[in-house]
Coordinates of C-alpha atoms in Angstrom, one line a residue:
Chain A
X1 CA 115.2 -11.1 73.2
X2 CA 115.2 -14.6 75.4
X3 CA 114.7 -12.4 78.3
X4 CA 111.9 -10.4 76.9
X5 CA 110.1 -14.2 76.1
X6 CA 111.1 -15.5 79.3
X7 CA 109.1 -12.6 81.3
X8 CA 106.2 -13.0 78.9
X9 CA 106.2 -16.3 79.2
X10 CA 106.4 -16.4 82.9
X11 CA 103.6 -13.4 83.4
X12 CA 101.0 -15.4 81.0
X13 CA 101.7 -18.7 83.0
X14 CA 100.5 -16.8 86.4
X15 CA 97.5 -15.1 83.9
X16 CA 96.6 -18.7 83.0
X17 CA 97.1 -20.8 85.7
X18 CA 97.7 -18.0 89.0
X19 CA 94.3 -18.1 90.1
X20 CA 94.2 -22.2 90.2
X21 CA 97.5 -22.9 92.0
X22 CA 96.0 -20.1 94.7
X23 CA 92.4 -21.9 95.0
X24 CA 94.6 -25.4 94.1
X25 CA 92.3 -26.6 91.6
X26 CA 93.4 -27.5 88.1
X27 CA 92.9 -26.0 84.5
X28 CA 93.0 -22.3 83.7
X29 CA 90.3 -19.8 84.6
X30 CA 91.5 -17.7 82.1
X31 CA 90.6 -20.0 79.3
X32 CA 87.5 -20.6 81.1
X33 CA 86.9 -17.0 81.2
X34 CA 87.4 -16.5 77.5
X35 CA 85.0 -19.5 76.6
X36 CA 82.6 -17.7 78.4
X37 CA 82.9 -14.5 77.1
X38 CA 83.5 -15.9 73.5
X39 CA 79.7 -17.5 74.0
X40 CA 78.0 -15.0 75.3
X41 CA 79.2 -12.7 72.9
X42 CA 77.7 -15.1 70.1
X43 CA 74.2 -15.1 71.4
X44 CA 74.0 -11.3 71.5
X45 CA 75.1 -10.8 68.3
X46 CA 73.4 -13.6 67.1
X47 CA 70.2 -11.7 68.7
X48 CA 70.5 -8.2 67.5
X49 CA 71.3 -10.2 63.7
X50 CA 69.9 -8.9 61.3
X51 CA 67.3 -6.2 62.6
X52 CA 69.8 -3.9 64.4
X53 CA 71.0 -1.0 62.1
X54 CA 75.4 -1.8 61.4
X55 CA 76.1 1.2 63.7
X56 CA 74.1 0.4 66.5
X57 CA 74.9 -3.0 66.7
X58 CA 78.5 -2.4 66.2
X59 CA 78.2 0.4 68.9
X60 CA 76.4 -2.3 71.4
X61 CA 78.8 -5.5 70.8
X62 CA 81.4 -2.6 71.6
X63 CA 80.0 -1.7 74.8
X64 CA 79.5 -5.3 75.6
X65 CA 83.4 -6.8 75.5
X66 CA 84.9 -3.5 76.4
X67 CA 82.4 -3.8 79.5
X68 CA 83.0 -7.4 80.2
X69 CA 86.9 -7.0 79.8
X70 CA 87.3 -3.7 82.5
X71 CA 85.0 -6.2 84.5
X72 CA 87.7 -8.7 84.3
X73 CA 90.7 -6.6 84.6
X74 CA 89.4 -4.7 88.1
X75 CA 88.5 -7.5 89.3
X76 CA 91.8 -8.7 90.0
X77 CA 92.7 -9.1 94.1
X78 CA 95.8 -9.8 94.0
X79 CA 97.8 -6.8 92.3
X80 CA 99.3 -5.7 95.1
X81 CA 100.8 -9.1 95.9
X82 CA 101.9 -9.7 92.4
X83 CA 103.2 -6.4 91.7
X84 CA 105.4 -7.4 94.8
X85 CA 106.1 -10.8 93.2
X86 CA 107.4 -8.8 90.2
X87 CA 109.1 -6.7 92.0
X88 CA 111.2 -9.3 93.0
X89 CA 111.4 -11.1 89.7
X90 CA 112.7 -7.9 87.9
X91 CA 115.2 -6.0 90.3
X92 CA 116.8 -9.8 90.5
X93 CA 117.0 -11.1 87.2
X94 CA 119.9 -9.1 84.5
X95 CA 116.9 -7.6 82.1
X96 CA 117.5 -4.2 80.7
X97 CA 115.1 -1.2 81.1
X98 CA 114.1 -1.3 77.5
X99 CA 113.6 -5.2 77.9
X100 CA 111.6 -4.4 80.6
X101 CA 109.2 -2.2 78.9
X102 CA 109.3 -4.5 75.9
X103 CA 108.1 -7.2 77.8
X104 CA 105.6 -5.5 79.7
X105 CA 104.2 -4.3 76.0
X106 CA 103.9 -7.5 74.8
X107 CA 102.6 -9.4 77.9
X108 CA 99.9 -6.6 77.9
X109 CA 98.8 -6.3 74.4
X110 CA 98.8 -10.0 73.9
X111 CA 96.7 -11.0 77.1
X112 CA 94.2 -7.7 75.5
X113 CA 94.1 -9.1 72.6
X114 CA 93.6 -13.0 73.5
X115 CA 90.3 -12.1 75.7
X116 CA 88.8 -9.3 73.6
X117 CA 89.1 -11.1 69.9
X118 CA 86.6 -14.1 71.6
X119 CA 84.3 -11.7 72.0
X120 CA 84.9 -9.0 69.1
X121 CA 85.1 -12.0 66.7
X122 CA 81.0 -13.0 66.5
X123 CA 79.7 -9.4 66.1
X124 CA 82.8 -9.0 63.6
X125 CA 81.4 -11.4 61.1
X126 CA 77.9 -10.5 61.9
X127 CA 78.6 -7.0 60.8
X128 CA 80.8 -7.7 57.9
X129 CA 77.3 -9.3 56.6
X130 CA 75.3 -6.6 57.7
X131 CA 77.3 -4.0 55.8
X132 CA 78.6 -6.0 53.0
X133 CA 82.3 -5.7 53.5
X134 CA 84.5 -8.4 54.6
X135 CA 87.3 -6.4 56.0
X136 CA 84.8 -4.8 59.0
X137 CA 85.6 -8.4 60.5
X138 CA 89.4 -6.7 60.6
X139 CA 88.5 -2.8 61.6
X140 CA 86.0 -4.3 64.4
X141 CA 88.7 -6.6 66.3
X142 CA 91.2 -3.7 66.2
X143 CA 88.2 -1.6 67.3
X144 CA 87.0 -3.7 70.0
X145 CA 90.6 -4.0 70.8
X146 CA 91.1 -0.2 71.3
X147 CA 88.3 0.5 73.5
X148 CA 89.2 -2.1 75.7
X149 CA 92.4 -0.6 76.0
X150 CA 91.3 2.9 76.4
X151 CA 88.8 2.0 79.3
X152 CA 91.8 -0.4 80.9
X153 CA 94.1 2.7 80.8
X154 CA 90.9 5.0 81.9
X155 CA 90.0 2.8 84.7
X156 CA 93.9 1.9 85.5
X157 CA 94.3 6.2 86.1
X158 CA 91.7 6.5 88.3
X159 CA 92.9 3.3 91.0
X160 CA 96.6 4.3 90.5
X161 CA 95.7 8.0 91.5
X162 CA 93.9 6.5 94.4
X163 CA 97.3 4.3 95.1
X164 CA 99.2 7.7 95.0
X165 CA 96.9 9.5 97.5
X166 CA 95.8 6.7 99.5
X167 CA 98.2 3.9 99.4
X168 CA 97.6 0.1 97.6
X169 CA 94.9 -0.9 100.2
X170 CA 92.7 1.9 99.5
X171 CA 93.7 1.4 95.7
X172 CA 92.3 -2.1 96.0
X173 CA 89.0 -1.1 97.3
X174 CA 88.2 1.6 95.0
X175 CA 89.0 -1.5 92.2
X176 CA 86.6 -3.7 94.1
X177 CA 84.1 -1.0 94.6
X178 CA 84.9 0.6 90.8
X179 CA 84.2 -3.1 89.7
X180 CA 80.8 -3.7 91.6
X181 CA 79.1 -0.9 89.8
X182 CA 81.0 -1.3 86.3
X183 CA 79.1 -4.9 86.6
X184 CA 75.7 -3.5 87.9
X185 CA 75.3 -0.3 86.6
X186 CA 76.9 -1.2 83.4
X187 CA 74.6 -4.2 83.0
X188 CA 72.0 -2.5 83.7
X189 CA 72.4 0.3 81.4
X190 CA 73.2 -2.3 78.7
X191 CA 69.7 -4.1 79.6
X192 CA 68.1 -0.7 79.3
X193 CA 69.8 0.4 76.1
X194 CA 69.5 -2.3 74.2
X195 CA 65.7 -2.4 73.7
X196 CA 66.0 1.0 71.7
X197 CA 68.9 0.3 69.5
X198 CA 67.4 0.6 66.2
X199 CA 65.4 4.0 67.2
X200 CA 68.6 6.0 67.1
X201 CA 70.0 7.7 69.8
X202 CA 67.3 10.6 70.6
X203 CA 65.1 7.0 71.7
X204 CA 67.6 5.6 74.7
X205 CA 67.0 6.0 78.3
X206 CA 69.8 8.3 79.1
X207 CA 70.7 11.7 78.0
X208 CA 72.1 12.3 74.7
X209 CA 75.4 14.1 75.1
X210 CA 76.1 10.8 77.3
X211 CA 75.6 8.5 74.7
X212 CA 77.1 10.8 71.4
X213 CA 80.6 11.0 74.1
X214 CA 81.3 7.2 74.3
X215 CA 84.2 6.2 72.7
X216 CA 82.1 2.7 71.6
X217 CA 80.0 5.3 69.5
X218 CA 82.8 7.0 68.1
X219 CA 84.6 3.6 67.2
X220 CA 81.7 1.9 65.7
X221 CA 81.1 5.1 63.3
X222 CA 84.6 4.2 62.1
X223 CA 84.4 0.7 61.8
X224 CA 80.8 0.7 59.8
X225 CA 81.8 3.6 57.6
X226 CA 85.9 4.3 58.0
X227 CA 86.2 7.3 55.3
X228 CA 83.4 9.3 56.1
X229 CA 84.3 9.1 60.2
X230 CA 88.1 9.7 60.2
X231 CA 88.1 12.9 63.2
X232 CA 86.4 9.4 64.7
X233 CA 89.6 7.7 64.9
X234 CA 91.4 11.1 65.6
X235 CA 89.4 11.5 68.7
X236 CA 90.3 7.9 70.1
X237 CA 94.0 8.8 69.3
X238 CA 94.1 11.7 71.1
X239 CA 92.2 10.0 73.9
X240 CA 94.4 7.0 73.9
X241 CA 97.4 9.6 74.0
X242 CA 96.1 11.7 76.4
X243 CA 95.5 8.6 78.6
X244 CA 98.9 7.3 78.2
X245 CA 100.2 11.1 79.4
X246 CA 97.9 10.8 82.6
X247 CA 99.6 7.3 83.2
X248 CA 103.1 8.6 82.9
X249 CA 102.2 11.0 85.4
X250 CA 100.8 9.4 87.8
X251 CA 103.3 6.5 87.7
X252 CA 103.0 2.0 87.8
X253 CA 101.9 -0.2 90.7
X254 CA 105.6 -0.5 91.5
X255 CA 106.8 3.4 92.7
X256 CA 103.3 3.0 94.7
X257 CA 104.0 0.0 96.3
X258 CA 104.7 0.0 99.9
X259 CA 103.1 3.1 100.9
X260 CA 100.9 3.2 103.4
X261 CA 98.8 6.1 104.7
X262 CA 98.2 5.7 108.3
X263 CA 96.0 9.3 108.5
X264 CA 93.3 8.8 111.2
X265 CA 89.8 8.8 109.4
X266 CA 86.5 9.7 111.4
X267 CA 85.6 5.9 112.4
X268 CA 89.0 5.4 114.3
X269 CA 88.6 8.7 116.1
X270 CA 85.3 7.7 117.3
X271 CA 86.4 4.1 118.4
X272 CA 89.1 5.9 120.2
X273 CA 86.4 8.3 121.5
X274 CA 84.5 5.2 122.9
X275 CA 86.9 2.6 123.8
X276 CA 87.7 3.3 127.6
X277 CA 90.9 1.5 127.7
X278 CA 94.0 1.2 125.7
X279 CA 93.1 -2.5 124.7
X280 CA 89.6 -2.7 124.0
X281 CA 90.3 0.4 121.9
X282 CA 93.2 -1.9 120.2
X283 CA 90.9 -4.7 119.4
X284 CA 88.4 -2.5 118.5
X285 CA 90.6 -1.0 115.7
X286 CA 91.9 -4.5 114.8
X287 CA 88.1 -5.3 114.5
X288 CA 86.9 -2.7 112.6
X289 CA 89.8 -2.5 110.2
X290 CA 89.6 -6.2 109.6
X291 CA 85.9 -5.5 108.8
X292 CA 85.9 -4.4 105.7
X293 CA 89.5 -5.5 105.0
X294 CA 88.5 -9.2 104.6
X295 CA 87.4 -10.5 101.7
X296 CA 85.8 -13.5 103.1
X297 CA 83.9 -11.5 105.5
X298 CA 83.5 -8.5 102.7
X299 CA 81.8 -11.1 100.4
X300 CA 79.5 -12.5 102.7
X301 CA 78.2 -9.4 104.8
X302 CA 77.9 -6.9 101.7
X303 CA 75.0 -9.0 99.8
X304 CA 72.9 -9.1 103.1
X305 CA 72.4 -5.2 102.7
X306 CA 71.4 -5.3 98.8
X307 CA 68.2 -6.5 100.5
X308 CA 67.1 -4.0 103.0
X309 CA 68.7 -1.5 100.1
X310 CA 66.5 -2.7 97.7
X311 CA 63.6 -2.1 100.1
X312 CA 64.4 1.3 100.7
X313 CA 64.5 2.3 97.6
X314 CA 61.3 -0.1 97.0
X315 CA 59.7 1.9 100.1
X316 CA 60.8 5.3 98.4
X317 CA 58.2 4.9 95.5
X318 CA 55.6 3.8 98.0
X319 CA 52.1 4.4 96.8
X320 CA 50.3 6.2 100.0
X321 CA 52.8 8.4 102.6
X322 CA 51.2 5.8 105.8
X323 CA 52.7 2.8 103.4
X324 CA 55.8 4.3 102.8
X325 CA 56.3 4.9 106.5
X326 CA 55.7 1.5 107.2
X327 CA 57.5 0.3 105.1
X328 CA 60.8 2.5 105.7
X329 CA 60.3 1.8 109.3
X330 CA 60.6 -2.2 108.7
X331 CA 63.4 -1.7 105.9
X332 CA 65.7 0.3 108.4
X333 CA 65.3 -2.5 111.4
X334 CA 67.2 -5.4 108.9
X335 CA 70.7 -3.7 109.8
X336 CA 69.2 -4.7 113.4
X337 CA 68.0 -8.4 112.3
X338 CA 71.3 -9.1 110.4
X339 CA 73.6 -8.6 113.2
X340 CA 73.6 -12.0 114.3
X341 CA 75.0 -13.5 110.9
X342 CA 77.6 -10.5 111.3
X343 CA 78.7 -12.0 114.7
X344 CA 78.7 -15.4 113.7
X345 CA 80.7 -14.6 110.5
X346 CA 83.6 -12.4 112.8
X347 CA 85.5 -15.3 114.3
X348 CA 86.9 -17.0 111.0
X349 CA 89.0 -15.3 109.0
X350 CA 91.7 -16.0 106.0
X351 CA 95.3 -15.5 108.8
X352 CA 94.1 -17.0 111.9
X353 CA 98.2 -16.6 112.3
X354 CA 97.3 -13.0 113.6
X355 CA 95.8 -14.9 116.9
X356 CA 99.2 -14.9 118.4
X357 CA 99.1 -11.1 118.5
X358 CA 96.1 -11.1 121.1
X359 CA 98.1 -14.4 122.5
X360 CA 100.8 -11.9 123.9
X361 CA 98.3 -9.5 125.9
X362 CA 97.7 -10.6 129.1
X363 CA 94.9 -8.1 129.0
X364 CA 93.0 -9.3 126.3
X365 CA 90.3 -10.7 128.0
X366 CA 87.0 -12.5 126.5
X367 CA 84.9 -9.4 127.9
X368 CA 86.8 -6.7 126.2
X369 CA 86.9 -9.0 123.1
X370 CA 83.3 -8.3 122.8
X371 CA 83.2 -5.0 124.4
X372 CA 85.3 -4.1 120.9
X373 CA 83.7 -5.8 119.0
X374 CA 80.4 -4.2 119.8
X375 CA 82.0 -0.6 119.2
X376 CA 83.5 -2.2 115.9
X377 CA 80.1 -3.4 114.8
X378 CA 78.6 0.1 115.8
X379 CA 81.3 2.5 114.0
X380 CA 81.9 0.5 111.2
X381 CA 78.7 -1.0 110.1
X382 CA 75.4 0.7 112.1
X383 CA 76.5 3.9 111.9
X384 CA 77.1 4.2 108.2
X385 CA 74.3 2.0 107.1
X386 CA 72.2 4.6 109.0
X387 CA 73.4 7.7 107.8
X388 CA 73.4 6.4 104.1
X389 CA 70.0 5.6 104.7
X390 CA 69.1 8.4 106.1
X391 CA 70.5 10.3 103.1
X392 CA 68.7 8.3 100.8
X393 CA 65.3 9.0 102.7
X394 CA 66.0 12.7 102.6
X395 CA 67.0 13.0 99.1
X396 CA 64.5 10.7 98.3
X397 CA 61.5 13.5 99.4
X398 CA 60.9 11.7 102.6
X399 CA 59.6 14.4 105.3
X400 CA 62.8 15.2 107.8
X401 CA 60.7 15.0 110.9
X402 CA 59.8 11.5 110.6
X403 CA 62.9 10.2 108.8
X404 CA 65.3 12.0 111.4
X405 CA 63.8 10.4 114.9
X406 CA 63.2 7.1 112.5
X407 CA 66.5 7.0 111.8
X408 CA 68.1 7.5 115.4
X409 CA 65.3 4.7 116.4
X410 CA 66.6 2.3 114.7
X411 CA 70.6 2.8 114.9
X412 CA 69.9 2.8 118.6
X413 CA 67.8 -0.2 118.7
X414 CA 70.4 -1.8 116.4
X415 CA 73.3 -0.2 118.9
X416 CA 71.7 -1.6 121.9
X417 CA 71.2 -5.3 120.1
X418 CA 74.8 -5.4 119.4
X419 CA 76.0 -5.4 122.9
X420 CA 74.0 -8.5 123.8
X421 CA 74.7 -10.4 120.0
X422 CA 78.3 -9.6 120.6
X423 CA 78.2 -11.7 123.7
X424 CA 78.1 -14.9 121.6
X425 CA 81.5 -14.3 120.9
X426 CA 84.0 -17.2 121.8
X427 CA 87.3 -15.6 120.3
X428 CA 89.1 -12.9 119.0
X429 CA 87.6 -11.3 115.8
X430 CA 89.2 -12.7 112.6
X431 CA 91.6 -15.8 114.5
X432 CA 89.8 -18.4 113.6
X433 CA 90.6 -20.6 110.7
X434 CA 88.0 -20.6 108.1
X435 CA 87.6 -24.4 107.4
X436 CA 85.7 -26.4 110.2
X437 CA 83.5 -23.7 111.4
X438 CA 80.7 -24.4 113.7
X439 CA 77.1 -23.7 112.7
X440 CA 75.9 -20.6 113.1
X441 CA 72.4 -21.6 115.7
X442 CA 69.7 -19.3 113.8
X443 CA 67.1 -21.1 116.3
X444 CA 66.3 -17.2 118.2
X445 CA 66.9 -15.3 115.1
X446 CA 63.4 -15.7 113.3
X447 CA 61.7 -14.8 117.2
X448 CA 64.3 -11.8 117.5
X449 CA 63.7 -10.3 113.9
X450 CA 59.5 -10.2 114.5
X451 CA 60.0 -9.0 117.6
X452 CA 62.1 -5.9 115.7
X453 CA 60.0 -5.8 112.6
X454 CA 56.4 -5.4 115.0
X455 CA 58.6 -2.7 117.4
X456 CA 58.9 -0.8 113.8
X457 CA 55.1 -1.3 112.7
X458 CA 54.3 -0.1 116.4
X459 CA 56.6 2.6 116.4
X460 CA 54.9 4.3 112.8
X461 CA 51.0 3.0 113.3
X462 CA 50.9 4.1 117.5
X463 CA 53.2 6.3 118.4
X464 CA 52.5 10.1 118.3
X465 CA 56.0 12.0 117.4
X466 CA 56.7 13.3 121.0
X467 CA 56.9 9.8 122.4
X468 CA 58.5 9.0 119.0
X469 CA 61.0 11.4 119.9
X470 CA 61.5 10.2 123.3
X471 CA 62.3 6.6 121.3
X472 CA 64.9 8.5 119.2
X473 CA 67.1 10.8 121.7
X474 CA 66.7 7.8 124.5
X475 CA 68.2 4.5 123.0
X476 CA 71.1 6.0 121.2
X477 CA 71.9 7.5 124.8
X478 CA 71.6 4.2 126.4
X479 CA 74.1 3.2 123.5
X480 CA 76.2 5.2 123.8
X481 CA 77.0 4.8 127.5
X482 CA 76.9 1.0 126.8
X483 CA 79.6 1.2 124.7
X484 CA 81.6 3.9 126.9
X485 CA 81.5 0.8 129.4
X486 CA 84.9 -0.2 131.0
X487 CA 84.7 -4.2 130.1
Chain B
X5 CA 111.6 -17.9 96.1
X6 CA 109.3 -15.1 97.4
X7 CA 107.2 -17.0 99.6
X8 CA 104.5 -16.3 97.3
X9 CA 102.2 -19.3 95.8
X10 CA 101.8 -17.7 93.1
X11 CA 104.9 -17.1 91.8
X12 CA 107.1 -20.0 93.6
X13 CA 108.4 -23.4 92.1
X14 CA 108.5 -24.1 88.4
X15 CA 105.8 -24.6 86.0
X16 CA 103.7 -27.7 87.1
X17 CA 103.9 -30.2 84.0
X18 CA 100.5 -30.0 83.9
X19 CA 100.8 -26.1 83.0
X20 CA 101.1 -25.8 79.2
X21 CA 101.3 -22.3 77.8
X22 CA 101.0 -24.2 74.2
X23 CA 97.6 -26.4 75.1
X24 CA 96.0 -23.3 76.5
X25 CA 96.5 -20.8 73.2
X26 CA 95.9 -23.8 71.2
X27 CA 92.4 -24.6 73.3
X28 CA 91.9 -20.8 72.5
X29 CA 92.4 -20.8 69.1
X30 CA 90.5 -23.6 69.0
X31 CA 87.5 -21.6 70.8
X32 CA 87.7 -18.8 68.0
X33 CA 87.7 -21.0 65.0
X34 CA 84.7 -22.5 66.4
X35 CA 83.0 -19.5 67.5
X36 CA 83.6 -18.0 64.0
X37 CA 82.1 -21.0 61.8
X38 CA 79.3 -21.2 64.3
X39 CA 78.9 -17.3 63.3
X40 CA 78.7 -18.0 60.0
X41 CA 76.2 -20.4 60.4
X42 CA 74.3 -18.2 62.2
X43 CA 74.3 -15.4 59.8
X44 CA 73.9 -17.2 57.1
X45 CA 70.4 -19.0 58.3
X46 CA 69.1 -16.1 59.6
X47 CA 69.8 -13.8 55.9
X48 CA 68.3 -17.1 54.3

């Protein structure tokens, strides 16, 4: 039994205080975490109090902690690296299986149950007034519990089959990228939901058989009214059993770990397409691998697209076609306006250890540096913000002939840019220590970005489509031989 | 040790298992009274 405490004790220690030893500062976030969580569940329920019929409020502080807790539990970066630590700890250490899965049990359930009671507890009390009946305080904890669990283990199914298939790094995306929309779409919904809570569910913004299938629905029928909703409980049962089969199946973190797909995806054929020698075509790799890879670099490129994003869709609900032209034409040249940031963020990154890798080639010259770093930025970044947006012009009813030549316009524009912003490069991609970095000078970037942004209102307002044409087969030519350039 | 910062050394003195759950039980009592307050005012 010591050993069982021992491993509990140890994993809650690293849930507590892992995130401040890494970022060195003192306290717990988790605490932190749960203050929050416990407060802001207090001012919704104190908001919805006393209007909101029991179900529906029940239903919607349901939604609310078992959203904020998958928030929370995808959002944590270093699984990989801890499943590792683990690793480690257990294959070392004399614990037997059973203790094992014992402590595992316990560590989970008991870190479930310290950050979803702060928030089930409010809307528990709240609803035990609403209904009359103290022990709903009771049945909505170990509801709120439950469907925290069930959409831990849902969520936990879905990156672990990813794991299986694609290896941890691609697991660890998906859980970034899984926890980016359960935060926007999820809030959003919630926003939109919550005005038409005491309407019933024919009254919400989204289509019935969506709302009637969420296990939030099915647990708050049981918690308001237990007796009369027991194929209610049934249901989450059998979902919570049927999730716990899928698990089993598709195995833990630690029979994943280690395996790495190295499968050649399109973006590192067509770097090795373009590259015209062996090294550029390395660093180009390194480059655009790193790209996406780095969190630091990950966090502060990704915002600057919500932007032009948000103005294509904006531009898709346009009033007159002419405005929406415009307006397209000017959203797709930010891709174009943004590259300098990009360049200036490459250089730093979190190993700057990896420098002595480039420090070994004697080929690795300065030229080729930004010869791959300017196919990099074109694979990686140009090409699929163009095609995504290109997608979302056609979907979005926009008339083929202009989006298609639009479209090329401005990734080749954006192409050819790229080969003179990646000139500002001093060092390898991703070498540089983060700390000390040198301002970014922004002094040409205002002049550059008009100079795009009237191109694009020339391009729609003066152009007829043969010369636009001309515009679209022309610069993705003249990008395309720029980047076949030896360096 | 496994070269990992997270998992290295001992538990920093100023890492207390105890204070935390405490500060957290803490957080719930006070959250629930202030829940009660709340209800009660606004069925008064």
């Amino acid at each position: 039994m010591n050993a069982v405490r021992s491993l509990v004790g140890a994993w809650l220690v690293l849930d507590f205080f892992g995130e401040s030893r890494r970022s060195r500062s003192p306290g717990s976030t988790l605490t932190t975490t749960i203050f929050t969580q416990s407060f802001l569940a207090l001012v919704l329920a104190a908001l919805l109090f006393p209007e909101t019929p029991p179900t529906a409020f029940a239903a919607a502080a349901l939604c609310f902690s078992t959203l904020l807790d998958s928030v929370a539990g995808l959002g944590e970066t270093a699984t990989t690296a801890r499943a590792r630590a683990d690793a480690v700890l257990l294959h070392t250490s004399p614990v037997a299986a059973w203790q094992r899965v014992a402590a595992r049990c316990l560590h989970g359930s008991f870190r479930l149950v310290l950050c979803t009671v702060g928030m089930a507890l409010p809307p528990g009390i709240l609803l035990a007034m609403l209904t009359g009946d103290a022990w709903a305080v009771a049945r909505h904890l170990v509801a709120a519990c439950a469907c925290s669990a069930l959409a831990g283990a849902a969520f936990t199914v879905v990156v672990q089959v990813a794991a299986r298939l694609r290896g941890p790094d691609a697991a660890a995306l998906l859980s970034g990228t899984l926890r980016a929309l359960a935060l926007g779409v999820g809030l959003m919904a919630f926003a939109l939901g919550i005005r038409h809570l005491d309407e019933g569910i024919g009254a919400m913004p989204f289509p019935a058989w969506v709302v009637e299938n969420l296990p939030m629905l099915w647990a708050a029928r049981a918690v308001v009214a237990p007796a009369a909703n027991l194929d209610a409980v049934v249901l989450l049962a059998a979902t919570g059993m049927a999730l716990l089969l899928l698990l089993r199946l598709v195995g833990d973190a630690e029979s994943a770990r280690g395996r790495r797909r190295s499968s050649k995806g399109l973006a590192d054929r067509l770097e090795a397409l373009l590259a015209a020698d062996p090294v550029t075509r390395g660093l180009a790799n390194f480059t655009g691998v790193m790209l996406w890879r780095n969190p630091g670099f990950r966090s502060r490129a990704l915002p600057l697209f919500g932007v032009p994003a948000a103005m294509v869709l904006l531009g898709l609900r346009g009033a007159t076609d002419a405005e929406r032209e415009l307006f397209l034409a000017v959203a797709l040249q930010f891709p174009a306006v943004y590259l300098p940031f990009l360049v200036a963020l490459l250089p730093r990154g979190e190993q700057p250890e990896a420098a002595w890798v480039f420090a070994q080639g004697p080929d690795t010259t300065l030229a080729r540096v930004r010869q791959a770093a300017h196919i990099a930025l074109c694979v990686r970044v140009l090409l699929p913000l163009h095609t995504l947006a290109l997608a979302a012009m056609l979907v979005g009813g926009v008339d083929p002939w202009f989006a298609l030549p639009l479209s090329l316009t401005s990734l080749g524009t954006a192409a050819v840019l790229a080969r003179f912003q990646a000139r500002a490069l001093q060092h390898v991609p991703f070498t540089q220590p983060t700390e000390g970095a040198a301002p970014t000078e922004m002094g040409s970037l205002l002049l550059g970005a008009l100079v795009l942004l009237g191109f694009a209102c020339a391009w729609v307002l003066a152009l007829p489509p043969a010369v636009r044409w001309i515009f679209a087969l022309q610069l993705p030519a003249t990008a395309v031989l720029q980047l076949r350039a030896r360096a | 040790m496994t070269g990992r910062p997270d998992l290295d050394g001992p538990t920093r003195p100023q890492e207390s298992l105890r204070r935390e759950l405490f500060a957290i039980g803490f957080v719930y009592a006070m959250s629930a009274m202030l829940t009660l307050l709340v209800g009660w005012l606004s069925m008064a």
